Amino acid sequence: TQAHVTAVENARALNAYVLETPELALEAAARSDARLARGEGGPLEGLPLGIKDLFCTRGVRTTACSRILGEFKPTYESTVTANLWRDGAVMLGKLNNDEFAMGSSNETSCFGPVVSPWRRRGSNVHAETGEGIVGQHLVPGGSSGGSAAAVAARLCLGATATDTGGSIRQPAAFTGTVGIKPTYGRCSRWGIVAFASSLDQAGPIARTVRDNAILLRSMAGHDPKDTTSADIPVPDFEAAVGRGVKGLKIGIPKEYRLDGIPAEIEALWQRGAEWLRDAGAEIVEVSLPHTKYALPAYYIVAPAEASSNLARYDGVRYGLRVPAKDVIGLYEETRALGFGREVKRRVMIGTYVLSAGYYDAYYVRAQKIRTLIKRDFEQVYASGVDAILTPATPSAAFGIGEKGSADPVEMYLNDVFTVTVNMAGLPGISVPAGLDSQGLPLGLQLIGRAFDEETLFAAGQVIE
Ligand code: GLN
């Protein structure tokens, strides 16, 4: 823990942590040492972790990286983090993310962007300080950019993250780390700042598939405080690591062969399939015909739910309060100052698609598409396929400030391979599979059956 506390202090230029809690960490580590000395201790005893700032931590500032939460200190602990502390883990601090987890690059955070510890080959950005020519700093992905950067830069052994449309898997792919979004309902959402409640799931980002399996086992489990949390036993995920893929059927969805994705990513996808075949899996082509509607439907459903979830930030209940003449003025001033551009955009889109005249044309339609997407996956799995292999992202990490400033859709397109998984509620893992010609990491995604994360750990380990 002490070594990690020092590493975090020395790497502030990356902006991965928005709050460091060294005293709490060292106290917790001392308690862990005492338990271990007594021959006690849980499965994560003394392991220092970083916590995405979307998880409520009791008595420790939690902001979702939004000005509107100000200095909010929850009086309660999220179930997922409570599970980690129960098993002995130690918190190093709170990690940066896109504001309310809305973004794919960690650039929408009120604390500013996270700098990826990765650099393009030949780039002259300074390795330790991150100083250099603007545009050559790379994003770590988002929204869990702080989690991915902290794990990649060895500023924690593992981190919590959340994934509504790709926010665990895409940053993992951009930083050469492993991240799993478990099945919807596997982890409790209680105490996690809500973005889009029917899509949000917590999961770990860590260096290896095995570390992911160990962390997820602690994070997961039924919680009566979240009515969507599943009352299904949590298996020993670690036991699946090393099981291999002999006899498994892995599907390659032809609709994911998009025009314009780099040849390097195509080639890597091919190689991933070959690795699995060499390890004894059968590779089959499958069809998910409604894939092309997933992204537009996601960008209706997610903002709709967000506009509803964010209605609670009224200047009265949490954090920031901008005084005004009357209560309507208070709402307006607080929300105008408290929310950033992307969040306002989502609230406006969400309110629009839920409004009386447009509800049927947009929201109801998007929900129908969601059902069709789910059915696509069900049909593939009913045919005996055990998991599906796709690229995790359509590109490697891009530069800070490079994407989405003129056209937000340019940024949204980065989620093209990940959002389907959230729409269908399925588990998906991103595993580092190689480097591109610029020396940047690329990830492959495996998508599993509902509540079959074990197959993803088994197959993921063959690829990593
Ligand atoms: N990039 C997607 C979005 O902006 C997904 C974010 C997430 O998974 N939290 O909505």
GROMACS .gro file of C-alpha atoms and ligand atoms in nm:
model
  474
    1THR     CA    1   0.000   0.000   0.000
    2GLN     CA    2   0.277   0.247   0.088
    3ALA     CA    3   0.446   0.182  -0.248
    4HIS     CA    4   0.119   0.250  -0.428
    5VAL     CA    5   0.051   0.566  -0.226
    6THR     CA    6   0.390   0.698  -0.337
    7ALA     CA    7   0.332   0.593  -0.698
    8VAL     CA    8  -0.001   0.779  -0.701
    9GLU     CA    9   0.165   1.096  -0.566
   10ASN     CA   10   0.435   1.077  -0.832
   11ALA     CA   11   0.193   1.033  -1.119
   12ARG     CA   12  -0.041   1.328  -1.063
   13ALA     CA   13   0.026   1.451  -1.417
   14LEU     CA   14  -0.190   1.166  -1.544
   15ASN     CA   15  -0.488   1.306  -1.348
   16ALA     CA   16  -0.614   0.952  -1.284
   17TYR     CA   17  -0.709   1.015  -0.920
   18VAL     CA   18  -0.947   1.298  -0.833
   19LEU     CA   19  -0.908   1.229  -0.462
   20GLU     CA   20  -0.625   1.054  -0.281
   21THR     CA   21  -0.696   0.898   0.057
   22PRO     CA   22  -0.349   0.796   0.178
   23GLU     CA   23  -0.427   0.813   0.553
   24LEU     CA   24  -0.733   0.592   0.516
   25ALA     CA   25  -0.536   0.355   0.294
   26LEU     CA   26  -0.247   0.318   0.537
   27GLU     CA   27  -0.483   0.267   0.832
   28ALA     CA   28  -0.675   0.000   0.641
   29ALA     CA   29  -0.349  -0.164   0.537
   30ALA     CA   30  -0.235  -0.176   0.900
   31ARG     CA   31  -0.563  -0.344   0.996
   32SER     CA   32  -0.508  -0.593   0.712
   33ASP     CA   33  -0.157  -0.667   0.836
   34ALA     CA   34  -0.294  -0.730   1.184
   35ARG     CA   35  -0.558  -0.967   1.052
   36LEU     CA   36  -0.303  -1.153   0.842
   37ALA     CA   37  -0.070  -1.178   1.142
   38ARG     CA   38  -0.353  -1.345   1.335
   39GLY     CA   39  -0.392  -1.592   1.050
   40GLU     CA   40  -0.722  -1.429   0.947
   41GLY     CA   41  -0.804  -1.223   0.644
   42GLY     CA   42  -1.025  -1.228   0.336
   43PRO     CA   43  -0.947  -1.313  -0.025
   44LEU     CA   44  -0.839  -0.954  -0.103
   45GLU     CA   45  -0.664  -0.881   0.224
   46GLY     CA   46  -0.439  -0.576   0.194
   47LEU     CA   47  -0.477  -0.533  -0.183
   48PRO     CA   48  -0.479  -0.161  -0.276
   49LEU     CA   49  -0.751  -0.064  -0.523
   50GLY     CA   50  -0.872   0.253  -0.690
   51ILE     CA   51  -1.244   0.334  -0.688
   52LYS     CA   52  -1.422   0.508  -0.974
   53ASP     CA   53  -1.577   0.828  -0.843
   54LEU     CA   54  -1.921   0.699  -0.940
   55PHE     CA   55  -1.925   0.465  -0.639
   56CYS     CA   56  -2.052   0.620  -0.316
   57THR     CA   57  -1.795   0.585  -0.041
   58ARG     CA   58  -1.909   0.666   0.310
   59GLY     CA   59  -1.760   0.991   0.439
   60VAL     CA   60  -1.536   1.023   0.132
   61ARG     CA   61  -1.617   1.281  -0.137
   62THR     CA   62  -1.806   1.131  -0.429
   63THR     CA   63  -1.872   1.355  -0.728
   64ALA     CA   64  -1.930   1.144  -1.043
   65CYS     CA   65  -1.682   1.408  -1.170
   66SER     CA   66  -1.964   1.660  -1.194
   67ARG     CA   67  -1.963   2.009  -1.043
   68ILE     CA   68  -2.322   1.956  -0.940
   69LEU     CA   69  -2.223   1.709  -0.669
   70GLY     CA   70  -1.974   1.960  -0.529
   71GLU     CA   71  -1.824   1.828  -0.207
   72PHE     CA   72  -2.093   1.561  -0.159
   73LYS     CA   73  -1.994   1.309   0.106
   74PRO     CA   74  -2.228   1.011   0.110
   75THR     CA   75  -2.348   0.879   0.444
   76TYR     CA   76  -2.357   0.529   0.294
   77GLU     CA   77  -2.128   0.289   0.109
   78SER     CA   78  -2.211   0.128  -0.226
   79THR     CA   79  -2.273  -0.245  -0.201
   80VAL     CA   80  -1.993  -0.326  -0.446
   81THR     CA   81  -1.729  -0.132  -0.251
   82ALA     CA   82  -1.864  -0.264   0.080
   83ASN     CA   83  -1.814  -0.615  -0.059
   84LEU     CA   84  -1.454  -0.532  -0.146
   85TRP     CA   85  -1.379  -0.394   0.203
   86ARG     CA   86  -1.546  -0.700   0.359
   87ASP     CA   87  -1.292  -0.914   0.170
   88GLY     CA   88  -0.998  -0.704   0.291
   89ALA     CA   89  -0.927  -0.466   0.001
   90VAL     CA   90  -0.783  -0.119   0.068
   91MET     CA   91  -0.894   0.205  -0.104
   92LEU     CA   92  -0.621   0.431  -0.239
   93GLY     CA   93  -0.857   0.701  -0.358
   94LYS     CA   94  -1.127   0.798  -0.607
   95LEU     CA   95  -1.066   0.774  -0.979
   96ASN     CA   96  -1.149   1.018  -1.256
   97ASN     CA   97  -1.428   0.945  -1.505
   98ASP     CA   98  -1.644   1.117  -1.762
   99GLU     CA   99  -1.910   1.333  -1.594
  100PHE     CA  100  -2.187   1.096  -1.481
  101ALA     CA  101  -2.008   0.831  -1.692
  102MET     CA  102  -2.119   1.001  -2.015
  103GLY     CA  103  -1.836   0.977  -2.261
  104SER     CA  104  -1.578   0.758  -2.429
  105SER     CA  105  -1.259   0.953  -2.360
  106ASN     CA  106  -1.272   1.087  -2.003
  107GLU     CA  107  -1.274   1.439  -2.146
  108THR     CA  108  -1.613   1.538  -1.999
  109SER     CA  109  -1.492   1.519  -1.635
  110CYS     CA  110  -1.513   1.843  -1.437
  111PHE     CA  111  -1.162   1.758  -1.313
  112GLY     CA  112  -1.023   1.759  -1.666
  113PRO     CA  113  -0.905   1.476  -1.888
  114VAL     CA  114  -0.699   1.177  -1.784
  115VAL     CA  115  -0.372   1.131  -1.970
  116SER     CA  116  -0.308   0.775  -2.083
  117PRO     CA  117   0.030   0.637  -1.975
  118TRP     CA  118   0.061   0.504  -2.332
  119ARG     CA  119   0.224   0.707  -2.607
  120ARG     CA  120   0.242   0.658  -2.980
  121ARG     CA  121   0.576   0.523  -3.093
  122GLY     CA  122   0.809   0.815  -3.159
  123SER     CA  123   0.594   1.062  -2.971
  124ASN     CA  124   0.792   1.312  -2.766
  125VAL     CA  125   0.559   1.336  -2.470
  126HIS     CA  126   0.762   1.300  -2.153
  127ALA     CA  127   0.712   0.961  -1.995
  128GLU     CA  128   0.677   1.074  -1.633
  129THR     CA  129   0.536   1.424  -1.647
  130GLY     CA  130   0.310   1.380  -1.948
  131GLU     CA  131   0.439   1.713  -2.080
  132GLY     CA  132   0.469   1.750  -2.452
  133ILE     CA  133   0.292   1.863  -2.762
  134VAL     CA  134  -0.083   1.878  -2.715
  135GLY     CA  135  -0.252   1.630  -2.943
  136GLN     CA  136   0.005   1.365  -2.869
  137HIS     CA  137  -0.135   1.298  -2.527
  138LEU     CA  138  -0.372   1.007  -2.569
  139VAL     CA  139  -0.704   0.948  -2.400
  140PRO     CA  140  -0.730   0.638  -2.182
  141GLY     CA  141  -1.086   0.584  -2.306
  142GLY     CA  142  -1.396   0.642  -2.103
  143SER     CA  143  -1.594   0.671  -1.906
  144SER     CA  144  -1.375   0.469  -1.668
  145GLY     CA  145  -1.061   0.645  -1.791
  146GLY     CA  146  -0.912   0.698  -1.446
  147SER     CA  147  -0.961   0.331  -1.362
  148ALA     CA  148  -0.791   0.212  -1.681
  149ALA     CA  149  -0.504   0.462  -1.663
  150ALA     CA  150  -0.440   0.388  -1.295
  151VAL     CA  151  -0.424   0.013  -1.356
  152ALA     CA  152  -0.205   0.055  -1.667
  153ALA     CA  153   0.033   0.293  -1.485
  154ARG     CA  154   0.053   0.062  -1.180
  155LEU     CA  155  -0.120   0.316  -0.955
  156CYS     CA  156  -0.334   0.039  -0.803
  157LEU     CA  157  -0.361  -0.338  -0.833
  158GLY     CA  158  -0.711  -0.316  -0.972
  159ALA     CA  159  -0.998  -0.072  -0.996
  160THR     CA  160  -1.373  -0.062  -0.989
  161ALA     CA  161  -1.547   0.066  -1.300
  162THR     CA  162  -1.894   0.086  -1.450
  163ASP     CA  163  -2.020   0.012  -1.798
  164THR     CA  164  -2.342   0.146  -1.949
  165GLY     CA  165  -2.240   0.123  -2.314
  166GLY     CA  166  -1.875   0.020  -2.303
  167SER     CA  167  -1.716   0.220  -2.023
  168ILE     CA  168  -1.526  -0.077  -1.879
  169ARG     CA  169  -1.433  -0.256  -2.200
  170GLN     CA  170  -1.332   0.040  -2.418
  171PRO     CA  171  -1.087   0.197  -2.168
  172ALA     CA  172  -0.947  -0.149  -2.094
  173ALA     CA  173  -0.886  -0.196  -2.468
  174PHE     CA  174  -0.721   0.148  -2.498
  175THR     CA  175  -0.478   0.084  -2.213
  176GLY     CA  176  -0.380  -0.281  -2.253
  177THR     CA  177  -0.572  -0.386  -1.943
  178VAL     CA  178  -0.851  -0.638  -1.888
  179GLY     CA  179  -1.206  -0.533  -1.805
  180ILE     CA  180  -1.527  -0.728  -1.769
  181LYS     CA  181  -1.882  -0.599  -1.772
  182PRO     CA  182  -2.072  -0.877  -1.602
  183THR     CA  183  -2.429  -0.980  -1.678
  184TYR     CA  184  -2.687  -0.716  -1.587
  185GLY     CA  185  -2.788  -0.797  -1.230
  186ARG     CA  186  -2.462  -0.969  -1.133
  187CYS     CA  187  -2.342  -0.670  -0.927
  188SER     CA  188  -2.565  -0.453  -0.716
  189ARG     CA  189  -2.617  -0.100  -0.846
  190TRP     CA  190  -2.701   0.023  -0.497
  191GLY     CA  191  -2.490   0.325  -0.406
  192ILE     CA  192  -2.356   0.377  -0.759
  193VAL     CA  193  -2.447   0.713  -0.911
  194ALA     CA  194  -2.708   0.621  -1.174
  195PHE     CA  195  -2.666   0.703  -1.542
  196ALA     CA  196  -2.904   0.469  -1.732
  197SER     CA  197  -3.041   0.223  -1.480
  198SER     CA  198  -3.142  -0.055  -1.721
  199LEU     CA  199  -2.792  -0.061  -1.873
  200ASP     CA  200  -2.552   0.028  -1.586
  201GLN     CA  201  -2.332  -0.248  -1.445
  202ALA     CA  202  -2.025  -0.242  -1.224
  203GLY     CA  203  -1.718  -0.451  -1.294
  204PRO     CA  204  -1.341  -0.456  -1.245
  205ILE     CA  205  -1.050  -0.333  -1.455
  206ALA     CA  206  -0.722  -0.510  -1.373
  207ARG     CA  207  -0.402  -0.629  -1.536
  208THR     CA  208  -0.496  -0.989  -1.603
  209VAL     CA  209  -0.797  -1.210  -1.663
  210ARG     CA  210  -0.724  -1.388  -1.336
  211ASP     CA  211  -0.723  -1.060  -1.141
  212ASN     CA  212  -1.058  -0.973  -1.301
  213ALA     CA  213  -1.201  -1.307  -1.194
  214ILE     CA  214  -1.081  -1.262  -0.834
  215LEU     CA  215  -1.214  -0.906  -0.808
  216LEU     CA  216  -1.550  -0.982  -0.970
  217ARG     CA  217  -1.613  -1.263  -0.728
  218SER     CA  218  -1.588  -1.018  -0.440
  219MET     CA  219  -1.784  -0.740  -0.609
  220ALA     CA  220  -2.077  -0.956  -0.724
  221GLY     CA  221  -2.370  -1.106  -0.539
  222HIS     CA  222  -2.737  -1.064  -0.468
  223ASP     CA  223  -2.841  -0.750  -0.284
  224PRO     CA  224  -3.198  -0.695  -0.166
  225LYS     CA  225  -3.135  -0.319  -0.186
  226ASP     CA  226  -3.124  -0.340  -0.569
  227THR     CA  227  -3.438  -0.503  -0.705
  228THR     CA  228  -3.264  -0.575  -1.036
  229SER     CA  229  -2.979  -0.759  -0.868
  230ALA     CA  230  -2.996  -1.131  -0.946
  231ASP     CA  231  -3.044  -1.392  -0.677
  232ILE     CA  232  -2.803  -1.631  -0.847
  233PRO     CA  233  -2.500  -1.785  -0.673
  234VAL     CA  234  -2.162  -1.630  -0.758
  235PRO     CA  235  -1.930  -1.904  -0.883
  236ASP     CA  236  -1.559  -1.926  -0.810
  237PHE     CA  237  -1.467  -1.733  -1.124
  238GLU     CA  238  -1.096  -1.792  -1.071
  239ALA     CA  239  -1.148  -2.166  -1.112
  240ALA     CA  240  -1.253  -2.099  -1.473
  241VAL     CA  241  -0.921  -1.932  -1.557
  242GLY     CA  242  -0.700  -2.192  -1.720
  243ARG     CA  243  -0.992  -2.417  -1.811
  244GLY     CA  244  -0.925  -2.350  -2.179
  245VAL     CA  245  -1.168  -2.356  -2.469
  246LYS     CA  246  -1.152  -2.718  -2.584
  247GLY     CA  247  -1.492  -2.816  -2.724
  248LEU     CA  248  -1.635  -2.462  -2.707
  249LYS     CA  249  -1.810  -2.307  -3.005
  250ILE     CA  250  -1.709  -1.946  -3.065
  251GLY     CA  251  -1.917  -1.729  -3.298
  252ILE     CA  252  -1.787  -1.457  -3.529
  253PRO     CA  253  -2.073  -1.216  -3.609
  254LYS     CA  254  -2.057  -1.108  -3.971
  255GLU     CA  255  -2.239  -0.781  -3.903
  256TYR     CA  256  -1.943  -0.658  -3.698
  257ARG     CA  257  -1.727  -0.649  -4.013
  258LEU     CA  258  -1.785  -0.280  -4.060
  259ASP     CA  259  -1.660  -0.079  -4.354
  260GLY     CA  260  -1.385   0.153  -4.250
  261ILE     CA  261  -1.249  -0.030  -3.951
  262PRO     CA  262  -0.870  -0.040  -3.971
  263ALA     CA  263  -0.719  -0.345  -4.143
  264GLU     CA  264  -0.504  -0.395  -3.834
  265ILE     CA  265  -0.813  -0.451  -3.621
  266GLU     CA  266  -0.959  -0.693  -3.877
  267ALA     CA  267  -0.631  -0.884  -3.877
  268LEU     CA  268  -0.618  -0.898  -3.500
  269TRP     CA  269  -0.974  -1.028  -3.486
  270GLN     CA  270  -0.874  -1.301  -3.732
  271ARG     CA  271  -0.570  -1.387  -3.523
  272GLY     CA  272  -0.781  -1.405  -3.208
  273ALA     CA  273  -1.009  -1.656  -3.378
  274GLU     CA  274  -0.703  -1.859  -3.479
  275TRP     CA  275  -0.567  -1.862  -3.123
  276LEU     CA  276  -0.900  -1.995  -2.998
  277ARG     CA  277  -0.913  -2.255  -3.276
  278ASP     CA  278  -0.557  -2.367  -3.200
  279ALA     CA  279  -0.662  -2.408  -2.836
  280GLY     CA  280  -0.941  -2.644  -2.936
  281ALA     CA  281  -1.245  -2.424  -2.996
  282GLU     CA  282  -1.467  -2.452  -3.299
  283ILE     CA  283  -1.506  -2.121  -3.483
  284VAL     CA  284  -1.836  -2.056  -3.661
  285GLU     CA  285  -1.978  -1.758  -3.843
  286VAL     CA  286  -2.296  -1.624  -3.681
  287SER     CA  287  -2.545  -1.351  -3.764
  288LEU     CA  288  -2.676  -1.075  -3.537
  289PRO     CA  289  -2.891  -0.900  -3.796
  290HIS     CA  290  -3.006  -0.603  -3.586
  291THR     CA  291  -2.655  -0.491  -3.490
  292LYS     CA  292  -2.667  -0.177  -3.702
  293TYR     CA  293  -2.961  -0.039  -3.503
  294ALA     CA  294  -2.794  -0.086  -3.165
  295LEU     CA  295  -2.597   0.239  -3.151
  296PRO     CA  296  -2.883   0.473  -3.250
  297ALA     CA  297  -3.120   0.288  -3.016
  298TYR     CA  298  -2.868   0.310  -2.732
  299TYR     CA  299  -2.835   0.685  -2.781
  300ILE     CA  300  -3.210   0.713  -2.727
  301VAL     CA  301  -3.252   0.473  -2.433
  302ALA     CA  302  -2.945   0.590  -2.239
  303PRO     CA  303  -3.022   0.966  -2.255
  304ALA     CA  304  -3.390   0.898  -2.178
  305GLU     CA  305  -3.301   0.718  -1.857
  306ALA     CA  306  -3.031   0.972  -1.779
  307SER     CA  307  -3.272   1.265  -1.808
  308SER     CA  308  -3.494   1.095  -1.554
  309ASN     CA  309  -3.212   0.994  -1.318
  310LEU     CA  310  -3.054   1.339  -1.325
  311ALA     CA  311  -3.378   1.514  -1.232
  312ARG     CA  312  -3.277   1.464  -0.867
  313TYR     CA  313  -2.995   1.719  -0.891
  314ASP     CA  314  -3.205   2.018  -0.805
  315GLY     CA  315  -2.971   2.222  -0.587
  316VAL     CA  316  -3.155   2.113  -0.274
  317ARG     CA  317  -3.060   1.755  -0.206
  318TYR     CA  318  -2.694   1.724  -0.304
  319GLY     CA  319  -2.374   1.922  -0.337
  320LEU     CA  320  -2.388   2.243  -0.536
  321ARG     CA  321  -2.653   2.506  -0.463
  322VAL     CA  322  -2.669   2.836  -0.651
  323PRO     CA  323  -2.900   3.073  -0.459
  324ALA     CA  324  -3.170   3.248  -0.660
  325LYS     CA  325  -3.487   3.455  -0.610
  326ASP     CA  326  -3.725   3.161  -0.608
  327VAL     CA  327  -3.715   2.783  -0.620
  328ILE     CA  328  -3.741   2.756  -1.000
  329GLY     CA  329  -3.450   2.996  -1.027
  330LEU     CA  330  -3.256   2.780  -0.784
  331TYR     CA  331  -3.310   2.472  -1.001
  332GLU     CA  332  -3.220   2.657  -1.318
  333GLU     CA  333  -2.909   2.831  -1.189
  334THR     CA  334  -2.778   2.520  -1.014
  335ARG     CA  335  -2.830   2.294  -1.313
  336ALA     CA  336  -2.694   2.552  -1.558
  337LEU     CA  337  -2.372   2.586  -1.360
  338GLY     CA  338  -2.350   2.232  -1.228
  339PHE     CA  339  -2.385   2.022  -1.542
  340GLY     CA  340  -2.129   2.015  -1.823
  341ARG     CA  341  -2.203   2.035  -2.196
  342GLU     CA  342  -2.232   1.662  -2.266
  343VAL     CA  343  -2.460   1.604  -1.968
  344LYS     CA  344  -2.688   1.889  -2.077
  345ARG     CA  345  -2.696   1.746  -2.428
  346ARG     CA  346  -2.806   1.408  -2.292
  347VAL     CA  347  -3.072   1.559  -2.066
  348MET     CA  348  -3.212   1.752  -2.363
  349ILE     CA  349  -3.211   1.448  -2.593
  350GLY     CA  350  -3.363   1.234  -2.320
  351THR     CA  351  -3.637   1.482  -2.237
  352TYR     CA  352  -3.717   1.520  -2.606
  353VAL     CA  353  -3.749   1.148  -2.681
  354LEU     CA  354  -3.968   1.099  -2.373
  355SER     CA  355  -4.197   1.394  -2.444
  356ALA     CA  356  -4.560   1.325  -2.532
  357GLY     CA  357  -4.539   1.386  -2.906
  358TYR     CA  358  -4.220   1.189  -2.965
  359TYR     CA  359  -4.238   0.905  -2.716
  360ASP     CA  360  -4.379   0.651  -2.965
  361ALA     CA  361  -4.158   0.759  -3.251
  362TYR     CA  362  -3.831   0.740  -3.056
  363TYR     CA  363  -3.842   0.582  -2.714
  364VAL     CA  364  -4.092   0.302  -2.782
  365ARG     CA  365  -3.916   0.223  -3.110
  366ALA     CA  366  -3.578   0.207  -2.943
  367GLN     CA  367  -3.719  -0.034  -2.686
  368LYS     CA  368  -3.851  -0.255  -2.965
  369ILE     CA  369  -3.510  -0.257  -3.127
  370ARG     CA  370  -3.366  -0.355  -2.794
  371THR     CA  371  -3.591  -0.662  -2.787
  372LEU     CA  372  -3.480  -0.757  -3.137
  373ILE     CA  373  -3.114  -0.723  -3.042
  374LYS     CA  374  -3.169  -0.945  -2.740
  375ARG     CA  375  -3.344  -1.201  -2.959
  376ASP     CA  376  -3.052  -1.202  -3.205
  377PHE     CA  377  -2.820  -1.311  -2.926
  378GLU     CA  378  -3.068  -1.566  -2.789
  379GLN     CA  379  -3.090  -1.731  -3.130
  380VAL     CA  380  -2.714  -1.754  -3.164
  381TYR     CA  381  -2.675  -1.905  -2.818
  382ALA     CA  382  -2.966  -2.143  -2.879
  383SER     CA  383  -2.772  -2.280  -3.178
  384GLY     CA  384  -2.502  -2.403  -2.940
  385VAL     CA  385  -2.258  -2.111  -2.956
  386ASP     CA  386  -2.083  -2.055  -2.620
  387ALA     CA  387  -1.934  -1.710  -2.676
  388ILE     CA  388  -1.893  -1.447  -2.946
  389LEU     CA  389  -1.564  -1.286  -3.049
  390THR     CA  390  -1.548  -0.927  -3.177
  391PRO     CA  391  -1.305  -0.636  -3.168
  392ALA     CA  392  -1.353  -0.426  -2.853
  393THR     CA  393  -1.327  -0.091  -3.032
  394PRO     CA  394  -1.316   0.034  -3.391
  395SER     CA  395  -0.983   0.214  -3.330
  396ALA     CA  396  -0.690   0.237  -3.093
  397ALA     CA  397  -0.670   0.525  -2.843
  398PHE     CA  398  -0.697   0.870  -3.000
  399GLY     CA  399  -0.548   1.201  -2.892
  400ILE     CA  400  -0.694   1.430  -2.627
  401GLY     CA  401  -0.905   1.689  -2.808
  402GLU     CA  402  -0.896   1.491  -3.131
  403LYS     CA  403  -1.251   1.360  -3.147
  404GLY     CA  404  -1.606   1.478  -3.097
  405SER     CA  405  -1.561   1.850  -3.039
  406ALA     CA  406  -1.732   1.947  -3.365
  407ASP     CA  407  -1.962   1.646  -3.390
  408PRO     CA  408  -2.056   1.443  -3.081
  409VAL     CA  409  -2.161   1.149  -3.301
  410GLU     CA  410  -1.796   1.102  -3.396
  411MET     CA  411  -1.734   1.014  -3.030
  412TYR     CA  412  -2.048   0.801  -3.000
  413LEU     CA  413  -1.930   0.583  -3.291
  414ASN     CA  414  -1.651   0.452  -3.070
  415ASP     CA  415  -1.912   0.247  -2.882
  416VAL     CA  416  -2.027   0.055  -3.188
  417PHE     CA  417  -1.899  -0.286  -3.069
  418THR     CA  418  -1.983  -0.251  -2.701
  419VAL     CA  419  -2.336  -0.107  -2.669
  420THR     CA  420  -2.512  -0.417  -2.806
  421VAL     CA  421  -2.393  -0.611  -2.502
  422ASN     CA  422  -2.555  -0.365  -2.260
  423MET     CA  423  -2.874  -0.352  -2.464
  424ALA     CA  424  -2.895  -0.733  -2.433
  425GLY     CA  425  -2.783  -0.739  -2.067
  426LEU     CA  426  -2.508  -0.991  -2.145
  427PRO     CA  427  -2.155  -1.020  -2.003
  428GLY     CA  428  -1.860  -0.896  -2.210
  429ILE     CA  429  -1.487  -0.895  -2.147
  430SER     CA  430  -1.214  -0.696  -2.320
  431VAL     CA  431  -0.875  -0.859  -2.331
  432PRO     CA  432  -0.553  -0.703  -2.466
  433ALA     CA  433  -0.460  -0.887  -2.784
  434GLY     CA  434  -0.171  -0.696  -2.936
  435LEU     CA  435  -0.030  -0.360  -3.042
  436ASP     CA  436  -0.103  -0.165  -3.357
  437SER     CA  437   0.163  -0.023  -3.589
  438GLN     CA  438   0.191   0.286  -3.367
  439GLY     CA  439   0.264   0.068  -3.067
  440LEU     CA  440  -0.078   0.117  -2.905
  441PRO     CA  441  -0.280  -0.162  -2.743
  442LEU     CA  442  -0.582  -0.318  -2.910
  443GLY     CA  443  -0.843  -0.531  -2.737
  444LEU     CA  444  -1.067  -0.816  -2.837
  445GLN     CA  445  -1.411  -0.860  -2.685
  446LEU     CA  446  -1.578  -1.186  -2.588
  447ILE     CA  447  -1.954  -1.180  -2.530
  448GLY     CA  448  -2.110  -1.459  -2.326
  449ARG     CA  449  -2.444  -1.607  -2.232
  450ALA     CA  450  -2.628  -1.445  -1.943
  451PHE     CA  451  -2.458  -1.534  -1.612
  452ASP     CA  452  -2.183  -1.728  -1.788
  453GLU     CA  453  -1.888  -1.504  -1.708
  454GLU     CA  454  -1.687  -1.823  -1.648
  455THR     CA  455  -1.663  -1.900  -2.021
  456LEU     CA  456  -1.537  -1.544  -2.078
  457PHE     CA  457  -1.263  -1.589  -1.819
  458ALA     CA  458  -1.167  -1.927  -1.968
  459ALA     CA  459  -1.158  -1.798  -2.327
  460GLY     CA  460  -1.014  -1.457  -2.234
  461GLN     CA  461  -0.715  -1.620  -2.072
  462VAL     CA  462  -0.638  -1.803  -2.399
  463ILE     CA  463  -0.618  -1.467  -2.579
  464GLU     CA  464  -0.432  -1.252  -2.323
  465GLN     N1  465  -1.964   0.603  -2.425
  465GLN     C1  466  -2.096   0.565  -2.387
  465GLN     C2  467  -2.175   0.688  -2.349
  465GLN     O1  468  -2.120   0.792  -2.354
  465GLN     C3  469  -2.093   0.466  -2.275
  465GLN     C4  470  -2.059   0.524  -2.145
  465GLN     C5  471  -2.066   0.423  -2.035
  465GLN     O2  472  -2.061   0.302  -2.058
  465GLN     N2  473  -2.083   0.471  -1.913
  465GLN     O3  474  -2.290   0.681  -2.318
   0.00000   0.00000   0.00000
